[in-house]
CSV table of C-alpha atoms and ligand atoms in Angstrom, one decimal:
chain,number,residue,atom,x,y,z
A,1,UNK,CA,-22.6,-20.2,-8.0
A,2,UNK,CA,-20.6,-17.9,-10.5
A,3,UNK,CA,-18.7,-19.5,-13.3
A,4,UNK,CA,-15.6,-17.4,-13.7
A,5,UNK,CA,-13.1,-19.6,-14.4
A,6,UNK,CA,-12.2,-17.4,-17.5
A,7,UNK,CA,-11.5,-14.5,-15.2
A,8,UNK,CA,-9.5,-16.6,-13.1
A,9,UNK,CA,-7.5,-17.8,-16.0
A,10,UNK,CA,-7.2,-14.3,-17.8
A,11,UNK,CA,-5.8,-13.2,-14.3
A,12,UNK,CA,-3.1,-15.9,-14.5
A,13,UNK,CA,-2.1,-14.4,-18.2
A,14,UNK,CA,-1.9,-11.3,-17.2
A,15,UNK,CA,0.4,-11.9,-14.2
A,16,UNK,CA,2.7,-14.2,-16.6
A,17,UNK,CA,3.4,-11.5,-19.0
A,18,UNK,CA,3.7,-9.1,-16.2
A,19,UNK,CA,6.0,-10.8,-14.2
A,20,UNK,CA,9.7,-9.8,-12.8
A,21,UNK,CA,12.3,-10.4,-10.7
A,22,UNK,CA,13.5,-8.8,-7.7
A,23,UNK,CA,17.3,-9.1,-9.2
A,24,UNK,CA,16.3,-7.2,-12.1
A,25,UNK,CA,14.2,-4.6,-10.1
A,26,UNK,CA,16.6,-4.0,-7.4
A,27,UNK,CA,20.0,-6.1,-7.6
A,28,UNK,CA,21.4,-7.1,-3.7
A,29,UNK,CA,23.8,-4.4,-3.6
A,30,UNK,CA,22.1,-1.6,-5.0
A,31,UNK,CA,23.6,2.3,-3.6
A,32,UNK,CA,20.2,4.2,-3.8
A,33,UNK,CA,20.8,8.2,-4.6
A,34,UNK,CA,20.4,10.1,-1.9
A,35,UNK,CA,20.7,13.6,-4.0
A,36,UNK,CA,17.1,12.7,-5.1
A,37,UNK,CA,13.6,12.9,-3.6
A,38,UNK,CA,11.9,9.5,-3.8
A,39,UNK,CA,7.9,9.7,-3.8
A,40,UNK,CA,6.2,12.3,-4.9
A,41,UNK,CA,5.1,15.3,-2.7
A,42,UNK,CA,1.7,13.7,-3.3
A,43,UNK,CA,2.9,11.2,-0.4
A,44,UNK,CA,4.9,12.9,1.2
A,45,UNK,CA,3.3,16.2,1.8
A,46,UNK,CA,7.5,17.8,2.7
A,47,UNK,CA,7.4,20.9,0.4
A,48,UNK,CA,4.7,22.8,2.2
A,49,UNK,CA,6.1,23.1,5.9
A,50,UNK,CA,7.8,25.9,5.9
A,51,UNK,CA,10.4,25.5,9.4
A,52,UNK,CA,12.0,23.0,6.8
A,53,UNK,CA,15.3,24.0,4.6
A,54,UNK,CA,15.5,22.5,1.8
A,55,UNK,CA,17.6,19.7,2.8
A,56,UNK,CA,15.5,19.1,5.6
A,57,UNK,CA,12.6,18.7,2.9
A,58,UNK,CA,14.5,16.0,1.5
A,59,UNK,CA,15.7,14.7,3.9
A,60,UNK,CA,12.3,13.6,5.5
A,61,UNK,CA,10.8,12.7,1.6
A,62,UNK,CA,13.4,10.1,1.7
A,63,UNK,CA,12.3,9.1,5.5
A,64,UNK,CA,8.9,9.2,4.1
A,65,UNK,CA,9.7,7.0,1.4
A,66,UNK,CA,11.6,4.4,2.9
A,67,UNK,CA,9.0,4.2,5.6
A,68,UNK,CA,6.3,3.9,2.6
A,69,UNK,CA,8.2,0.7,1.4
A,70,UNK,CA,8.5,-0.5,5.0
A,71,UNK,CA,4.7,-0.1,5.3
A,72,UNK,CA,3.7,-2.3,2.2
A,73,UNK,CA,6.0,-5.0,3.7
A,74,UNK,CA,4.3,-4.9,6.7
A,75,UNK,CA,0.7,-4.6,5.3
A,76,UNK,CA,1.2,-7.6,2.9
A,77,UNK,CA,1.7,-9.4,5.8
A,78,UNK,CA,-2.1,-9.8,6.5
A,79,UNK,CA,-2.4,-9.9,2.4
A,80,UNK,CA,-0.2,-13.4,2.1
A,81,UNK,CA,-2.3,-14.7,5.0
A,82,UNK,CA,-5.6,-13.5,2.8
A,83,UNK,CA,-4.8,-14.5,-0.3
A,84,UNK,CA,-3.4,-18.1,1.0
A,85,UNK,CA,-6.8,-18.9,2.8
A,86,UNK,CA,-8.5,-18.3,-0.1
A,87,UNK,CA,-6.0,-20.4,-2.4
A,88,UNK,CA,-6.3,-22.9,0.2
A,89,UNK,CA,-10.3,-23.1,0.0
A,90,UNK,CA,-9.9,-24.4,-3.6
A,91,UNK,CA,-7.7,-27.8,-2.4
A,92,UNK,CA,-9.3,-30.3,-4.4
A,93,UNK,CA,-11.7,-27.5,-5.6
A,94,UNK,CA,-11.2,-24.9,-9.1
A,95,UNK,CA,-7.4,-25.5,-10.3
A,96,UNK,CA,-7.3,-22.2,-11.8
A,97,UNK,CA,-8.7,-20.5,-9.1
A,98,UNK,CA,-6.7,-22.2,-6.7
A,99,UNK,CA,-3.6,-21.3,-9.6
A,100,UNK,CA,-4.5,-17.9,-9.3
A,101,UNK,CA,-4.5,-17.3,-5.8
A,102,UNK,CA,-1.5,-18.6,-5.4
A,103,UNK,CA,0.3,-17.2,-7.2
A,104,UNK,CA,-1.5,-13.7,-5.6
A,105,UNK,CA,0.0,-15.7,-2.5
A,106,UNK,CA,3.4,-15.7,-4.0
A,107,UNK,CA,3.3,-12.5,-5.7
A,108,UNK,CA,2.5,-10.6,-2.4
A,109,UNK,CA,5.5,-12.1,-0.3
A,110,UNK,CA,8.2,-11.8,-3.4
A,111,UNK,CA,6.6,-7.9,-3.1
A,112,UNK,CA,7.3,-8.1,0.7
A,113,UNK,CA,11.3,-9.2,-0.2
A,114,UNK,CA,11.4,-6.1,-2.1
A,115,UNK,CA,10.2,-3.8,0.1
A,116,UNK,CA,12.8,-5.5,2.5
A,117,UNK,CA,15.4,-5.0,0.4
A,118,UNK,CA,14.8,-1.7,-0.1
A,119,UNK,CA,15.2,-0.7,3.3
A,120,UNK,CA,18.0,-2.5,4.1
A,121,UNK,CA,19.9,-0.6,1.3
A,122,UNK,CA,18.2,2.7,2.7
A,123,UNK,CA,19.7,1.9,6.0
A,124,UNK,CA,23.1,0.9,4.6
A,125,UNK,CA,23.2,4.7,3.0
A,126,UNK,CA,21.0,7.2,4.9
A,127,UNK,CA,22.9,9.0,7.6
A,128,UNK,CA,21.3,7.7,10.4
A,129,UNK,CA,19.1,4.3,11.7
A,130,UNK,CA,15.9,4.5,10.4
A,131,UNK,CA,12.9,3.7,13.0
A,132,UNK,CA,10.6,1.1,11.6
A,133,UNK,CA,7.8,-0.4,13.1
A,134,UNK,CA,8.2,-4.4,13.2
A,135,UNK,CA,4.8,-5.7,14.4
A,136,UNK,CA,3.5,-6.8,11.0
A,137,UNK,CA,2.6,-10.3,12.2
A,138,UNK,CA,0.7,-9.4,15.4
A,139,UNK,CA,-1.4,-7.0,13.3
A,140,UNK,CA,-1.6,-9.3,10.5
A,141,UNK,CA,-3.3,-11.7,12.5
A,142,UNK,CA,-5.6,-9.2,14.3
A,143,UNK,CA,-6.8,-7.8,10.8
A,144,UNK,CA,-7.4,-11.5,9.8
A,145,UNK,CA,-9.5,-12.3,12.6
A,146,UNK,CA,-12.1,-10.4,10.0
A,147,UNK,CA,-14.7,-11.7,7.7
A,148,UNK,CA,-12.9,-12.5,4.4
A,149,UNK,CA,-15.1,-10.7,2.6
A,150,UNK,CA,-14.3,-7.9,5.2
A,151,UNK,CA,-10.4,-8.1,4.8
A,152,UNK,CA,-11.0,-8.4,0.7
A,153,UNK,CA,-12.7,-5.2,0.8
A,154,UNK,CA,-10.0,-3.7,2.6
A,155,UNK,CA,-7.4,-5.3,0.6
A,156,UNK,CA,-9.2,-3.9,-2.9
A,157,UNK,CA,-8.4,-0.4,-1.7
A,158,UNK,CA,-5.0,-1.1,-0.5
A,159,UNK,CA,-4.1,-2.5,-3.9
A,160,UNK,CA,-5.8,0.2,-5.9
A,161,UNK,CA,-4.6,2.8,-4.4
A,162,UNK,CA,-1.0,1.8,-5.3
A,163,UNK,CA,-2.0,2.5,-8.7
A,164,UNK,CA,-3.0,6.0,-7.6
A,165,UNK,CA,0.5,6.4,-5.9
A,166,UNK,CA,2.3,5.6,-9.2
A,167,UNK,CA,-0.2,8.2,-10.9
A,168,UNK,CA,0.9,10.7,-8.8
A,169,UNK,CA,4.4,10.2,-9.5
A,170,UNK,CA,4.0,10.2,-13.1
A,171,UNK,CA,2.1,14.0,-12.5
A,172,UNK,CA,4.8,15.1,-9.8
A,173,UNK,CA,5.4,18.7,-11.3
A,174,UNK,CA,9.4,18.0,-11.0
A,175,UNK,CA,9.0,14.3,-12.0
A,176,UNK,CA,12.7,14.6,-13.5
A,177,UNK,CA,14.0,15.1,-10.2
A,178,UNK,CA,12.4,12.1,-8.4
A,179,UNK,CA,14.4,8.8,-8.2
A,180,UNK,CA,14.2,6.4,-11.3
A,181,UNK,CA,14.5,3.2,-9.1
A,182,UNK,CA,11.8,4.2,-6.7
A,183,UNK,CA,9.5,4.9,-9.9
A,184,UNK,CA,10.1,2.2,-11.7
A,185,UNK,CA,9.6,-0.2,-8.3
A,186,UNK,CA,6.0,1.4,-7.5
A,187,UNK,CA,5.5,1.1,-11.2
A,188,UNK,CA,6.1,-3.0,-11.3
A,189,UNK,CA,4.4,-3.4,-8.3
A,190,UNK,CA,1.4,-1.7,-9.4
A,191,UNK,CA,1.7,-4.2,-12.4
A,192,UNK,CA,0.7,-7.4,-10.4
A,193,UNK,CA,-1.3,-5.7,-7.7
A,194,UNK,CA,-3.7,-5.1,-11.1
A,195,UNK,CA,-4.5,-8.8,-11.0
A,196,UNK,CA,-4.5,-8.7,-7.5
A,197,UNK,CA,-8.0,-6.3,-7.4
A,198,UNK,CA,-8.8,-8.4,-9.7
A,199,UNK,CA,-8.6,-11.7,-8.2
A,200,UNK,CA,-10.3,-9.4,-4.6
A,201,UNK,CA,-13.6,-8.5,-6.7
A,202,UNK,CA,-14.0,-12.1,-8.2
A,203,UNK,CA,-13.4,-14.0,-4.0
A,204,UNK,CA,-15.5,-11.0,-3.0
A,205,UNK,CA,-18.3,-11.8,-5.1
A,206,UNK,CA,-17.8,-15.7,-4.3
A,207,UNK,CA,-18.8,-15.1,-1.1
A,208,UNK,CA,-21.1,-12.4,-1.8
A,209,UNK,CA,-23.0,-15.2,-3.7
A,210,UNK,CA,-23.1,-17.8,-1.0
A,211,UNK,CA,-24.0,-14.9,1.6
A,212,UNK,CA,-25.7,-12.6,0.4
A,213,UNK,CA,-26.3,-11.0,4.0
A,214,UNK,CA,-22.8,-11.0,5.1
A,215,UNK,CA,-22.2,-7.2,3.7
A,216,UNK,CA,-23.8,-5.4,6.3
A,217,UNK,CA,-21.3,-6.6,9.2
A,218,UNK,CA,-17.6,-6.7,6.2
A,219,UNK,CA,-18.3,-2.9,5.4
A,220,UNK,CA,-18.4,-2.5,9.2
A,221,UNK,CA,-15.4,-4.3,9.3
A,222,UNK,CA,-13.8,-2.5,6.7
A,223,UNK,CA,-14.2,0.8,8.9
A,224,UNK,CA,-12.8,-1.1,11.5
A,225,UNK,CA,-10.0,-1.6,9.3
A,226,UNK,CA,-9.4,1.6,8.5
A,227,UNK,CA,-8.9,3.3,11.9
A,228,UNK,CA,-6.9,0.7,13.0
A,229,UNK,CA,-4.6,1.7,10.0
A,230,UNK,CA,-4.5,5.1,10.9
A,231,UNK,CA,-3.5,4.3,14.2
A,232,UNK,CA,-0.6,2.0,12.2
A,233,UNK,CA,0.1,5.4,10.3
A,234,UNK,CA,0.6,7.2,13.6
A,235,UNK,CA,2.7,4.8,15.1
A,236,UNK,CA,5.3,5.0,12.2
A,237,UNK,CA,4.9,8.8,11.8
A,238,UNK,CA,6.2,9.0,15.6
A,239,UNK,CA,9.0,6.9,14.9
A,240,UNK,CA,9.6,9.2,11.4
A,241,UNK,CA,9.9,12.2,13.8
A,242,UNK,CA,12.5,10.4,15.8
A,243,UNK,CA,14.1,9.7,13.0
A,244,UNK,CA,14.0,12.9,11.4
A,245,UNK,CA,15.6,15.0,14.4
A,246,UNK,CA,18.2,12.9,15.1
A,247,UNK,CA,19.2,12.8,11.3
A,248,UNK,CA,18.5,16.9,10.9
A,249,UNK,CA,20.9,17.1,13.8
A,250,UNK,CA,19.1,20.2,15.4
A,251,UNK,CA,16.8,20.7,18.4
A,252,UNK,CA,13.4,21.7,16.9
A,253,UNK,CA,10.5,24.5,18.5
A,254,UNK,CA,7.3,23.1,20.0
A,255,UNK,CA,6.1,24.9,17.2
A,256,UNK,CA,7.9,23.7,14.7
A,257,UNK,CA,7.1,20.3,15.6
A,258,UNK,CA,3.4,20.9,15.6
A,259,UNK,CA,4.1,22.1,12.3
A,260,UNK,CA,5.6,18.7,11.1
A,261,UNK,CA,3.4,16.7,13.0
A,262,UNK,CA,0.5,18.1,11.7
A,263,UNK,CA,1.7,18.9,8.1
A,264,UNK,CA,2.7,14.5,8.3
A,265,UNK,CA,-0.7,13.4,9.6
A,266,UNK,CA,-2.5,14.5,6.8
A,267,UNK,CA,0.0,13.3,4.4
A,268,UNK,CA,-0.4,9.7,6.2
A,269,UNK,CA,-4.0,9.5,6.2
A,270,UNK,CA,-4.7,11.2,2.6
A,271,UNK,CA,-1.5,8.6,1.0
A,272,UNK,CA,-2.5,5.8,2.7
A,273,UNK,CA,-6.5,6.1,3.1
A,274,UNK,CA,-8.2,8.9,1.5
A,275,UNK,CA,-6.5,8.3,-1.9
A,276,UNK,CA,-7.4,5.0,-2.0
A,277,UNK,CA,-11.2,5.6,-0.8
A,278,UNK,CA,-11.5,8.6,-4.0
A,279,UNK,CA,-9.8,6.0,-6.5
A,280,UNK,CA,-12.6,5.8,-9.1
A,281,UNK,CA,-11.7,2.1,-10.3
A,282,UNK,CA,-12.3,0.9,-6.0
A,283,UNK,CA,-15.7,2.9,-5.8
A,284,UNK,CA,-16.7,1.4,-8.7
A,285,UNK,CA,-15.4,-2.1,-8.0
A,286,UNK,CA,-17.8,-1.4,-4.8
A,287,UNK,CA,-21.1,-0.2,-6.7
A,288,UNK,CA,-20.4,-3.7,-8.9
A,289,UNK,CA,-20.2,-5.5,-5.6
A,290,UNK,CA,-23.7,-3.7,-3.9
A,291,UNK,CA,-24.2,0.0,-4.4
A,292,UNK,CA,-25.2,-0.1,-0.7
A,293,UNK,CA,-20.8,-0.6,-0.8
A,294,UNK,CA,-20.1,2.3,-2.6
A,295,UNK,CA,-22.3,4.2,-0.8
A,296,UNK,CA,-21.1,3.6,3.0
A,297,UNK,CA,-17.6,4.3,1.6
A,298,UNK,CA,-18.3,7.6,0.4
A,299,UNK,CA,-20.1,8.0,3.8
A,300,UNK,CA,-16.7,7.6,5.5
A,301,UNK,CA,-14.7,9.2,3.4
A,302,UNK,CA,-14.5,12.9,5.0
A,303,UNK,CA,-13.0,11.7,8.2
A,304,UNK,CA,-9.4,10.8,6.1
A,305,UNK,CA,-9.2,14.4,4.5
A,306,UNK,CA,-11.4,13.2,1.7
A,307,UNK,CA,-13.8,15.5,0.5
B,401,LIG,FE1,2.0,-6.2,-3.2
B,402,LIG,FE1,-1.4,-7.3,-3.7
């Protein structure tokens, strides 16, 4: 059995001096700008489609981006329900890894309270109703009906990859025009996801210590994973469309919503699952793990625009 306490306690450090406040991130009665684009185009892939004016561009980043904070509420669902079972493996156990879980317990739904708030102060301002999807907890439970070691996998890309979203923001090409608040929140939840990757890779190899043959069927799983979150991505992007046209207030072509539809699918899938599977820090999280890892995730990698 691995010793590494230290890591768990370095882990705990980190996420102390780290640490903020909803309050201070996004006070209760925040008016977000709506003269500004949110995410990057990196995410939101708005810029190219060209049936769009230029309000219409940003008026579907912001849909974009307030579904992108809906999304991490919903998927931290399944991560509170992850990171609690493995806090709760340590009763009467490792304090400090039990400490450091839970507080990657606590972490994730203070993240999901964010994200809420955040899209109830979009819906106070944006012209119309936005369409969310709202069944976190049904596909929370079917994602944690995985191995752990499965569902950690998974949950090491998600939480990388939101340190590749804030990249991108930082290289937008008209970063002075993007939103300040929406920056700074993907910035401070990058901040603690860090420990969060961290705290994935050290349960990860727990288990990978004890079962040594259990990463055959969790990369399995992890694929699994994946195209059940595309189909997640799809669902939203339907209700973004809806949103969208009611909102742009004007009847669009067949053609022009091929265009959209097509232009948003690949913006989906790349955001939410090629950028994450190209991060450099997951793939070699995975090779540390078993280059057999690394390898089957670079195997899967063309199907999400990821070459
Ligand atoms: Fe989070
Ligand atoms: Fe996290």
């Amino acid at each position: 059995m691995l010793n590494q306490t230290h890591e768990y306690q370095s882990c705990i450090q980190s996420s102390e001096r780290v640490s903020w406040r909803i309050d201070e991130l996004l006070p209760k009665d925040t008016e977000l700008d709506f003269s500004r684009r949110f995410l990057s185009d990196a995410l939101t892939g708005t810029e190219g489609i060209s049936c769009l004016s230029t309000e219409e561009k940003l008026m579907l980043n912001q849909i974009r981006s307030n579904s992108y904070a809906h999304l991490f509420l919903f998927l931290e669902e399944y991560a509170v329900a992850l990171a609690a079972q493995r806090a709760g493996l340590e009763l009467h156990g490792n304090p400090t890894h039990m400490r450091a879980l839970l507080r990657f317990t606590e972490e994730e739904l203070k993240h999901q309270q964010l994200f809420s708030r955040y899209t109830t102060a979009f819906a106070r301002g944006f012209k119309v109703a936005p369409a969310l999807l709202d069944n976190q907890v049904e596909v929370a439970r079917a994602i944690m009906t995985k191995s752990n070691l499965g569902v950690l996998i998974f949950n090491l890309h998600m939480e990388l990859m939101t340190q590749q979203h804030y990249v991108e923001t930082m290289r937008d090409n008209a970063r002075e025009s993007l939103d300040p608040l929406f920056n700074n929140m993907l910035k401070h939840h990058w901040l603690e996801e860090a420990q969060h990757t961290r705290l994935d890779f050290l349960e990860a190899q727990k288990i990978l210590a004890q079962e040594p043959e259990s990463l055959g069927a969790a990369l399995v799983e992890y694929g699994e994973l994946l195209q059940a979150l595309r189909g997640t991505l799809n669902a939203q992007l339907q209700l973004d469309l809806q949103t969208f046209e009611k909102a742009a207030a004007r009847p669009f072509t067949d053609a022009e919503r091929k265009e959209i539809f097509e232009a948003q699918e690949r913006s989906y899938v790349y955001g939410f699952i090629g950028m994450g599977m190209k991060a450099p820090l997951f793939l070699s999280r995975l090779r540390a793990l078993s280059p057999v890892a690394e390898q089957r995730v670079l195997e899967l990698a063309p199907e999400y625009y990821c070459n």
